[in-house]
């Protein structure tokens, strides 16, 4: 089976840096994705890691350690609009279904 | 270039009824996946369609069925609705060879 664990809530202030961790246990692993979802909205793709290391996309970075079954999403220079739920999701195989964590609710305070 | 579209946006049904949800994938995409998202939870995979056939299925009962049309659009059908089927139903499209999945805005289904 598959299971992913991530914190349920994180709070930070505008301009700060926040890290959202994700640990996973899966029967197959092809990569780890991160999605952002605002209340009532669709999940929006943020980043994808298939290999160990750091991927940077603007203010967002994502890290993967396959040997530790661990990844994180790093958000820098937080803005109010970053308040949303963030999900890590495992790809058990190429072009296959995503298995999502329960999500981390990020609240950015002024 | 239109993204993934879904219809309807909201739906209210009674227990025991049947419902059909629709999805049009992002232009160029040939694979459609359906997910169920309960309040406060992550999306749960229902099934995936490619070349008009169900390619993979998650842990959902046979009451959940689907279809993909030659133009790659897809339908999700749920029979004998239960209160527990109340959720946001998300459609995601992608290329069969892999890559990022693009999600639609979802259909909010309420079963009373």
GROMACS .gro file of C-alpha atoms in nm:
model
  222
    1UNK     CA    1   0.000   0.000   0.000
    2UNK     CA    2   0.085   0.364  -0.001
    3UNK     CA    3   0.097   0.614   0.283
    4UNK     CA    4   0.220   0.971   0.303
    5UNK     CA    5   0.261   1.187   0.611
    6UNK     CA    6   0.276   1.562   0.623
    7UNK     CA    7   0.195   1.814   0.897
    8UNK     CA    8  -0.170   1.914   0.909
    9UNK     CA    9  -0.108   2.285   0.973
   10UNK     CA   10   0.174   2.537   0.944
   11UNK     CA   11   0.161   2.908   1.027
   12UNK     CA   12   0.416   3.172   0.925
   13UNK     CA   13   0.436   3.546   0.872
   14UNK     CA   14   0.466   3.736   0.549
   15UNK     CA   15   0.820   3.744   0.414
   16UNK     CA   16   0.929   3.439   0.609
   17UNK     CA   17   1.047   3.100   0.484
   18UNK     CA   18   0.852   2.784   0.557
   19UNK     CA   19   0.930   2.417   0.496
   20UNK     CA   20   0.660   2.150   0.460
   21UNK     CA   21   0.788   1.796   0.508
   22UNK     CA   22   0.654   1.478   0.354
   23UNK     CA   23   0.751   1.121   0.432
   24UNK     CA   24   0.617   0.832   0.231
   25UNK     CA   25   0.590   0.456   0.226
   26UNK     CA   26   0.497   0.314  -0.111
   27UNK     CA   27   0.520  -0.017  -0.293
   28UNK     CA   28   0.652   0.162  -0.601
   29UNK     CA   29   0.811   0.501  -0.647
   30UNK     CA   30   0.865   0.703  -0.959
   31UNK     CA   31   0.862   1.056  -0.825
   32UNK     CA   32   0.718   1.308  -0.579
   33UNK     CA   33   0.500   1.602  -0.674
   34UNK     CA   34   0.369   1.899  -0.483
   35UNK     CA   35   0.035   2.066  -0.541
   36UNK     CA   36  -0.123   2.384  -0.406
   37UNK     CA   37  -0.497   2.410  -0.352
   38UNK     CA   38  -0.684   2.721  -0.248
   39UNK     CA   39  -1.022   2.680  -0.080
   40UNK     CA   40  -1.278   2.566  -0.336
   41UNK     CA   41  -1.018   2.555  -0.612
   42UNK     CA   42  -0.841   2.294  -0.819
   43UNK     CA   43  -0.504   2.150  -0.717
   44UNK     CA   44  -0.231   2.335  -0.903
   45UNK     CA   45   0.099   2.169  -0.986
   46UNK     CA   46   0.403   2.325  -0.815
   47UNK     CA   47   0.698   2.092  -0.862
   48UNK     CA   48   0.815   1.740  -0.931
   49UNK     CA   49   1.121   1.547  -0.815
   50UNK     CA   50   1.223   1.215  -0.963
   51UNK     CA   51   1.586   1.224  -0.853
   52UNK     CA   52   1.751   1.315  -0.526
   53UNK     CA   53   1.824   1.679  -0.478
   54UNK     CA   54   1.674   2.022  -0.492
   55UNK     CA   55   1.451   2.164  -0.767
   56UNK     CA   56   1.397   2.539  -0.768
   57UNK     CA   57   1.110   2.724  -0.933
   58UNK     CA   58   1.096   3.088  -0.836
   59UNK     CA   59   1.004   3.127  -0.470
   60UNK     CA   60   0.930   2.756  -0.439
   61UNK     CA   61   1.185   2.476  -0.407
   62UNK     CA   62   1.136   2.105  -0.356
   63UNK     CA   63   1.377   1.846  -0.225
   64UNK     CA   64   1.380   1.468  -0.245
   65UNK     CA   65   1.582   1.198  -0.072
   66UNK     CA   66   1.481   0.860  -0.211
   67UNK     CA   67   1.694   0.670   0.039
   68UNK     CA   68   1.511   0.839   0.327
   69UNK     CA   69   1.167   0.830   0.157
   70UNK     CA   70   1.146   1.198   0.237
   71UNK     CA   71   1.084   1.522   0.062
   72UNK     CA   72   1.000   1.880   0.143
   73UNK     CA   73   0.858   2.192  -0.014
   74UNK     CA   74   1.031   2.520   0.069
   75UNK     CA   75   0.841   2.843   0.024
   76UNK     CA   76   1.043   3.165   0.044
   77UNK     CA   77   0.938   3.528   0.076
   78UNK     CA   78   0.593   3.422   0.186
   79UNK     CA   79   0.299   3.624   0.060
   80UNK     CA   80  -0.060   3.635   0.183
   81UNK     CA   81  -0.171   3.465  -0.136
   82UNK     CA   82   0.038   3.159  -0.041
   83UNK     CA   83  -0.223   3.074   0.224
   84UNK     CA   84  -0.359   2.745   0.092
   85UNK     CA   85  -0.339   2.369   0.133
   86UNK     CA   86  -0.026   2.198   0.007
   87UNK     CA   87  -0.023   1.831  -0.089
   88UNK     CA   88   0.263   1.598  -0.156
   89UNK     CA   89   0.181   1.320  -0.398
   90UNK     CA   90   0.368   1.007  -0.494
   91UNK     CA   91   0.384   0.868  -0.847
   92UNK     CA   92   0.396   0.491  -0.797
   93UNK     CA   93   0.482   0.451  -1.166
   94UNK     CA   94   0.522   0.656  -1.480
   95UNK     CA   95   0.198   0.801  -1.613
   96UNK     CA   96   0.006   0.633  -1.337
   97UNK     CA   97  -0.219   0.756  -1.065
   98UNK     CA   98  -0.107   0.997  -0.794
   99UNK     CA   99  -0.132   0.903  -0.427
  100UNK     CA  100  -0.184   1.218  -0.220
  101UNK     CA  101  -0.106   1.302   0.140
  102UNK     CA  102  -0.377   1.457   0.358
  103UNK     CA  103  -0.244   1.804   0.298
  104UNK     CA  104  -0.086   2.084   0.500
  105UNK     CA  105  -0.290   2.396   0.562
  106UNK     CA  106  -0.053   2.694   0.541
  107UNK     CA  107  -0.167   3.019   0.698
  108UNK     CA  108   0.037   3.330   0.624
  109UNK     CA  109  -0.010   3.611   0.875
  110UNK     CA  110   0.054   3.978   0.806
  111UNK     CA  111  -0.571   2.719  -2.481
  112UNK     CA  112  -0.846   2.590  -2.253
  113UNK     CA  113  -0.742   2.395  -1.950
  114UNK     CA  114  -0.932   2.106  -1.800
  115UNK     CA  115  -1.304   2.176  -1.777
  116UNK     CA  116  -1.566   1.995  -1.574
  117UNK     CA  117  -1.942   2.009  -1.555
  118UNK     CA  118  -2.154   2.067  -1.365
  119UNK     CA  119  -1.985   2.274  -1.095
  120UNK     CA  120  -2.234   2.177  -0.827
  121UNK     CA  121  -2.486   1.899  -0.797
  122UNK     CA  122  -2.734   1.789  -0.532
  123UNK     CA  123  -2.871   1.435  -0.543
  124UNK     CA  124  -3.074   1.207  -0.318
  125UNK     CA  125  -2.953   0.875  -0.180
  126UNK     CA  126  -3.006   0.592  -0.426
  127UNK     CA  127  -2.995   0.816  -0.733
  128UNK     CA  128  -2.741   0.804  -1.011
  129UNK     CA  129  -2.512   1.085  -1.128
  130UNK     CA  130  -2.294   1.156  -1.432
  131UNK     CA  131  -2.005   1.401  -1.420
  132UNK     CA  132  -1.820   1.523  -1.725
  133UNK     CA  133  -1.464   1.626  -1.802
  134UNK     CA  134  -1.285   1.771  -2.102
  135UNK     CA  135  -0.906   1.736  -2.088
  136UNK     CA  136  -0.649   2.002  -2.163
  137UNK     CA  137  -0.581   2.034  -2.533
  138UNK     CA  138  -0.337   1.767  -2.650
  139UNK     CA  139  -0.377   1.542  -2.347
  140UNK     CA  140  -0.497   1.187  -2.405
  141UNK     CA  141  -0.527   1.049  -2.051
  142UNK     CA  142  -0.791   1.134  -1.794
  143UNK     CA  143  -0.785   1.046  -1.425
  144UNK     CA  144  -1.067   1.091  -1.175
  145UNK     CA  145  -1.022   1.166  -0.806
  146UNK     CA  146  -1.257   1.201  -0.511
  147UNK     CA  147  -1.169   1.461  -0.248
  148UNK     CA  148  -1.354   1.459   0.083
  149UNK     CA  149  -1.350   1.773   0.294
  150UNK     CA  150  -1.013   1.822   0.462
  151UNK     CA  151  -0.852   1.529   0.281
  152UNK     CA  152  -0.627   1.478  -0.016
  153UNK     CA  153  -0.769   1.357  -0.347
  154UNK     CA  154  -0.822   0.980  -0.370
  155UNK     CA  155  -0.765   0.810  -0.704
  156UNK     CA  156  -1.077   0.651  -0.859
  157UNK     CA  157  -0.962   0.542  -1.204
  158UNK     CA  158  -0.772   0.644  -1.514
  159UNK     CA  159  -0.874   0.623  -1.880
  160UNK     CA  160  -0.657   0.601  -2.186
  161UNK     CA  161  -0.756   0.503  -2.540
  162UNK     CA  162  -1.115   0.470  -2.424
  163UNK     CA  163  -1.028   0.199  -2.173
  164UNK     CA  164  -0.988   0.193  -1.798
  165UNK     CA  165  -0.616   0.160  -1.749
  166UNK     CA  166  -0.600   0.167  -1.369
  167UNK     CA  167  -0.845   0.163  -1.083
  168UNK     CA  168  -0.825   0.268  -0.721
  169UNK     CA  169  -1.005   0.119  -0.424
  170UNK     CA  170  -1.358   0.220  -0.521
  171UNK     CA  171  -1.663  -0.005  -0.559
  172UNK     CA  172  -1.820  -0.099  -0.890
  173UNK     CA  173  -2.085   0.167  -0.832
  174UNK     CA  174  -1.821   0.400  -0.975
  175UNK     CA  175  -1.779   0.359  -1.349
  176UNK     CA  176  -1.648   0.570  -1.629
  177UNK     CA  177  -1.609   0.619  -1.995
  178UNK     CA  178  -1.373   0.794  -2.231
  179UNK     CA  179  -1.479   0.917  -2.571
  180UNK     CA  180  -1.277   0.932  -2.895
  181UNK     CA  181  -1.214   1.303  -2.836
  182UNK     CA  182  -1.053   1.209  -2.499
  183UNK     CA  183  -1.330   1.363  -2.290
  184UNK     CA  184  -1.456   1.148  -2.007
  185UNK     CA  185  -1.753   1.077  -1.784
  186UNK     CA  186  -1.772   0.950  -1.429
  187UNK     CA  187  -2.090   0.767  -1.330
  188UNK     CA  188  -2.190   0.685  -0.976
  189UNK     CA  189  -2.488   0.458  -0.912
  190UNK     CA  190  -2.691   0.402  -0.594
  191UNK     CA  191  -2.555   0.715  -0.431
  192UNK     CA  192  -2.468   0.706  -0.062
  193UNK     CA  193  -2.432   0.997   0.177
  194UNK     CA  194  -2.061   0.918   0.191
  195UNK     CA  195  -2.028   0.992  -0.180
  196UNK     CA  196  -2.063   1.362  -0.102
  197UNK     CA  197  -1.730   1.512  -0.208
  198UNK     CA  198  -1.545   1.719  -0.464
  199UNK     CA  199  -1.483   1.514  -0.777
  200UNK     CA  200  -1.173   1.616  -0.965
  201UNK     CA  201  -1.069   1.531  -1.315
  202UNK     CA  202  -0.703   1.549  -1.417
  203UNK     CA  203  -0.556   1.517  -1.764
  204UNK     CA  204  -0.207   1.429  -1.877
  205UNK     CA  205  -0.008   1.266  -2.153
  206UNK     CA  206  -0.001   0.887  -2.159
  207UNK     CA  207   0.379   0.896  -2.161
  208UNK     CA  208   0.374   1.069  -1.824
  209UNK     CA  209   0.433   1.413  -1.684
  210UNK     CA  210   0.237   1.665  -1.488
  211UNK     CA  211  -0.133   1.612  -1.425
  212UNK     CA  212  -0.352   1.918  -1.475
  213UNK     CA  213  -0.663   1.933  -1.260
  214UNK     CA  214  -1.001   2.077  -1.343
  215UNK     CA  215  -1.203   2.293  -1.100
  216UNK     CA  216  -1.404   1.994  -0.984
  217UNK     CA  217  -1.770   1.909  -0.935
  218UNK     CA  218  -1.907   1.947  -0.584
  219UNK     CA  219  -2.153   1.659  -0.527
  220UNK     CA  220  -2.385   1.670  -0.229
  221UNK     CA  221  -2.593   1.361  -0.150
  222UNK     CA  222  -2.888   1.415   0.082
   0.00000   0.00000   0.00000
